[in-house]
CSV table of N, CA and C in Angstrom, one decimal:
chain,number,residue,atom,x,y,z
A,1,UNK,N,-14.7,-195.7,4.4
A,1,UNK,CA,-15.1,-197.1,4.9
A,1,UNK,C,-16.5,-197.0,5.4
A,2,UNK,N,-17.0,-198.3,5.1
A,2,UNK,CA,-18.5,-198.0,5.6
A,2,UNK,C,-18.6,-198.5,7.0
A,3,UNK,N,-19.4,-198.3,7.8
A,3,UNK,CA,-19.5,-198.3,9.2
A,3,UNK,C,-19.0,-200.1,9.8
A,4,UNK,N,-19.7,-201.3,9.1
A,4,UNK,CA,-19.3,-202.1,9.4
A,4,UNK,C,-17.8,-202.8,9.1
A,5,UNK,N,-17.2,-201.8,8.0
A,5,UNK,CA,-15.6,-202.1,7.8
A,5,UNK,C,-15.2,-201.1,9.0
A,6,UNK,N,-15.2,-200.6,9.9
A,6,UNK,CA,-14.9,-199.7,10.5
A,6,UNK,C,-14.5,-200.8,12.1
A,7,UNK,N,-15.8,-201.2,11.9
A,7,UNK,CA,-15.6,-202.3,13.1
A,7,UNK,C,-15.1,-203.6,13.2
A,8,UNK,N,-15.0,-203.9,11.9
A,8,UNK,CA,-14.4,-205.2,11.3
A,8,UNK,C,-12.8,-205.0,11.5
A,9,UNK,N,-12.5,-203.4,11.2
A,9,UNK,CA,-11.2,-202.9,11.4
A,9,UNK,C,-10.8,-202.6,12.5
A,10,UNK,N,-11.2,-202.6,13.5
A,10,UNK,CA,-10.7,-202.8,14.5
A,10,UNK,C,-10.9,-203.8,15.5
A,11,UNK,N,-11.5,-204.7,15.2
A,11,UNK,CA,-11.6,-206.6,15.5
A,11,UNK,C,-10.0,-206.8,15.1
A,12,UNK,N,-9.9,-206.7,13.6
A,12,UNK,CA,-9.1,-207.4,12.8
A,12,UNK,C,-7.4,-206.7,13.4
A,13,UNK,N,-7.9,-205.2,13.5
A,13,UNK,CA,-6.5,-204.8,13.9
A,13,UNK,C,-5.9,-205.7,15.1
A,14,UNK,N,-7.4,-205.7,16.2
A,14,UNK,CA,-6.6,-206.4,17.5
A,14,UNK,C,-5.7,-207.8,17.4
A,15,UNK,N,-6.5,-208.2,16.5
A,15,UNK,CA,-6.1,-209.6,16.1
A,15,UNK,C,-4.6,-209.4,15.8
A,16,UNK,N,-4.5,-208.5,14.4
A,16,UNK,CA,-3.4,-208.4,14.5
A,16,UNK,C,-1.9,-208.2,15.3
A,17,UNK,N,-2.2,-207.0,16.5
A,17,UNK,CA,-1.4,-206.6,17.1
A,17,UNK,C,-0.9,-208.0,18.1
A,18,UNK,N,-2.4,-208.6,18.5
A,18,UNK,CA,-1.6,-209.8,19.7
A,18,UNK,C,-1.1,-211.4,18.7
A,19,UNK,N,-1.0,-210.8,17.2
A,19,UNK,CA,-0.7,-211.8,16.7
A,19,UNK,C,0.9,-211.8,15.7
A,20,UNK,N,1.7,-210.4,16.6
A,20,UNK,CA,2.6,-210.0,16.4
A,20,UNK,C,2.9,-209.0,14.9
A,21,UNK,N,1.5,-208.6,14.4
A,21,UNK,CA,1.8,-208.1,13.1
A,21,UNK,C,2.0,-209.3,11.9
A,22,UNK,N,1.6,-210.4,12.1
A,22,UNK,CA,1.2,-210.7,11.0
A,22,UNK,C,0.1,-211.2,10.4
A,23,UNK,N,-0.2,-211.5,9.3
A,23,UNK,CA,-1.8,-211.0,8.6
A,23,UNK,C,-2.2,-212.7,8.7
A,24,UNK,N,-1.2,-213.5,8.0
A,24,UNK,CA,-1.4,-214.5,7.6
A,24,UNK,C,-2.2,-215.3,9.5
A,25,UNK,N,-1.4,-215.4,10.1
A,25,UNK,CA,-1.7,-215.8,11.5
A,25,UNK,C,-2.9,-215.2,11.9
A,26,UNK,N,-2.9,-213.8,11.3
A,26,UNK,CA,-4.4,-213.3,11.6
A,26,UNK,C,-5.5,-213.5,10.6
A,27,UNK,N,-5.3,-214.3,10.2
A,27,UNK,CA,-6.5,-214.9,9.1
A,27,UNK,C,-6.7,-216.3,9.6
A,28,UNK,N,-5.9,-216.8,9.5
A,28,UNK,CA,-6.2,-218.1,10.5
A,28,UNK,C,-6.6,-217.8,11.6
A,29,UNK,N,-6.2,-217.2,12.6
A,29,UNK,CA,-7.1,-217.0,14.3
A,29,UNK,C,-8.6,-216.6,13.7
A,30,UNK,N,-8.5,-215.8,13.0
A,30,UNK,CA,-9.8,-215.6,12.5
A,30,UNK,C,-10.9,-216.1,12.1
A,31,UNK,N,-10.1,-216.9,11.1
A,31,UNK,CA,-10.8,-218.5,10.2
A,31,UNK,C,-11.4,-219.0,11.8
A,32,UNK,N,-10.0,-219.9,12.3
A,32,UNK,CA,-10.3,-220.8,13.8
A,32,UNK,C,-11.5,-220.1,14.4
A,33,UNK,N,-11.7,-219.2,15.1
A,33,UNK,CA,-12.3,-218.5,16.3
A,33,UNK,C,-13.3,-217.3,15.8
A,34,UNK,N,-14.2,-217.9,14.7
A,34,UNK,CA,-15.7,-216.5,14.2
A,34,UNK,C,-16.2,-216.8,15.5
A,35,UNK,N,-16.6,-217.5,16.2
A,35,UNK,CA,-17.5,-217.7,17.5
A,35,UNK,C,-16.9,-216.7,18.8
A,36,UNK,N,-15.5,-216.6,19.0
A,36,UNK,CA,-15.2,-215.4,20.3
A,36,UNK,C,-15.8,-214.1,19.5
A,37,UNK,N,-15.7,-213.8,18.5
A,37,UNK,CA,-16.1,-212.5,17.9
A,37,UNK,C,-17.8,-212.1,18.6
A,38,UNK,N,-17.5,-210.6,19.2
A,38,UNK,CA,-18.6,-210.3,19.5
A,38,UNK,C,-20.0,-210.3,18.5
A,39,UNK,N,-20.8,-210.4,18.8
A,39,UNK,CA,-22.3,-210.0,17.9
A,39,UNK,C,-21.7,-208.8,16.8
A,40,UNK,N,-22.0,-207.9,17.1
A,40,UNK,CA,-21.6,-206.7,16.5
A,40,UNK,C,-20.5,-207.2,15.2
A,41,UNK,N,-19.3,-207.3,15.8
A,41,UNK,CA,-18.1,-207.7,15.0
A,41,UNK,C,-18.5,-208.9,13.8
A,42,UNK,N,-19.1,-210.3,14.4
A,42,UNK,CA,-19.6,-210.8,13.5
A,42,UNK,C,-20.6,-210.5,12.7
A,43,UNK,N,-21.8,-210.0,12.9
A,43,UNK,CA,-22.7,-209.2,12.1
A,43,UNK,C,-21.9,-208.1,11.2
A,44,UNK,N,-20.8,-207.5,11.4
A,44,UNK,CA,-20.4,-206.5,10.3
A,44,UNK,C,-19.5,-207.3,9.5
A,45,UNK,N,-18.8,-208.5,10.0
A,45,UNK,CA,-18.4,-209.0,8.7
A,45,UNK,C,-18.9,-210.2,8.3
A,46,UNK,N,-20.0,-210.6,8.7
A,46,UNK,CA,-21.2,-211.1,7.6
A,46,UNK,C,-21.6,-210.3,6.6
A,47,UNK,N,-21.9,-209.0,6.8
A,47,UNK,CA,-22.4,-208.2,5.6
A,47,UNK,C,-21.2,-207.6,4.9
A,48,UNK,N,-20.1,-208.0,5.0
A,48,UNK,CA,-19.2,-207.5,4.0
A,48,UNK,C,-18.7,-208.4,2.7
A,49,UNK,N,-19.0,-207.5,1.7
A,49,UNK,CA,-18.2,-208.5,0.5
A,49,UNK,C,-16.6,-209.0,0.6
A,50,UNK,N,-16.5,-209.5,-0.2
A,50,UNK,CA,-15.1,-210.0,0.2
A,50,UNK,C,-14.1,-208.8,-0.5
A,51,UNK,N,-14.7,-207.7,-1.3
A,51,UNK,CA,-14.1,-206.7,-1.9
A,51,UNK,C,-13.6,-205.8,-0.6
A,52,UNK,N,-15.0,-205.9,0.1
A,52,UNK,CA,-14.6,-204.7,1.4
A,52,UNK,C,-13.8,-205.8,2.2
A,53,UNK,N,-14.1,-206.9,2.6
A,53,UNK,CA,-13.1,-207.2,3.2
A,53,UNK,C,-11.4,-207.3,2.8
A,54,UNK,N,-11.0,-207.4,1.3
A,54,UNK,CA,-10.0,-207.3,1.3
A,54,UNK,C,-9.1,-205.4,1.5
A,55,UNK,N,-10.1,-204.2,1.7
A,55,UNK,CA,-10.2,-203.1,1.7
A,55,UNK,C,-9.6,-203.0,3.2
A,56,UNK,N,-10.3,-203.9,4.1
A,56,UNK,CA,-10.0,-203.7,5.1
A,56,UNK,C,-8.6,-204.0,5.7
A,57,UNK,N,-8.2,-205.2,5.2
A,57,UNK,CA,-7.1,-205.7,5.4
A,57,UNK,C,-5.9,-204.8,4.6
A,58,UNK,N,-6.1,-204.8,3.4
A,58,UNK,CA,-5.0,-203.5,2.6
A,58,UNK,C,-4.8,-202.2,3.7
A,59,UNK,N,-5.8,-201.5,4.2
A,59,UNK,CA,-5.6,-200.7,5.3
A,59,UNK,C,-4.6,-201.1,6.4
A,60,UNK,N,-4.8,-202.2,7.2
A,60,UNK,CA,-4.2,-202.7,8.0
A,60,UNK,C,-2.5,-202.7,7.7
A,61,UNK,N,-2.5,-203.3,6.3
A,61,UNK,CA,-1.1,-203.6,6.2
A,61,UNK,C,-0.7,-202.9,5.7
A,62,UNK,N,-1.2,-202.0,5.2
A,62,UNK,CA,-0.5,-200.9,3.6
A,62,UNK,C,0.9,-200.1,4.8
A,63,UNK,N,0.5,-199.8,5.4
A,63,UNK,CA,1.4,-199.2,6.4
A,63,UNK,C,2.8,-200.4,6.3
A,64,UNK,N,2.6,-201.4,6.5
A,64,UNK,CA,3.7,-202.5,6.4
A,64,UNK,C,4.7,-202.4,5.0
């Protein structure tokens, strides 16, 4: 994973965890709310394609 999926992955994890484990809810809080996202967090997933971002997400869930 390249350095900004790294941090995108653990934005997205948190997301997850207070969103009870699921993805769908966590794509929506996510959609809703790019603006609470730190600088950092938003700047790495601006530069991600949507290849890495679905990379990131498979990680997240593949465990599921």
């Amino acid at each position: 994973m390249t350095p900004e999926q790294i941090i995108f992955r653990k934005y997205l994890e948190k997301i997850f965890m207070n969103e009870n484990e699921n993805i769908i809810k966590t794509i929506v809080y996510c959609n809703h709310n790019q603006e609470k996202m730190h600088r950092e967090e938003r700047r790495a997933y601006k530069s991600l394609t949507d290849r890495e971002i679905n990379q990131v997400v498979n990680e997240i869930t593949l465990p599921f």
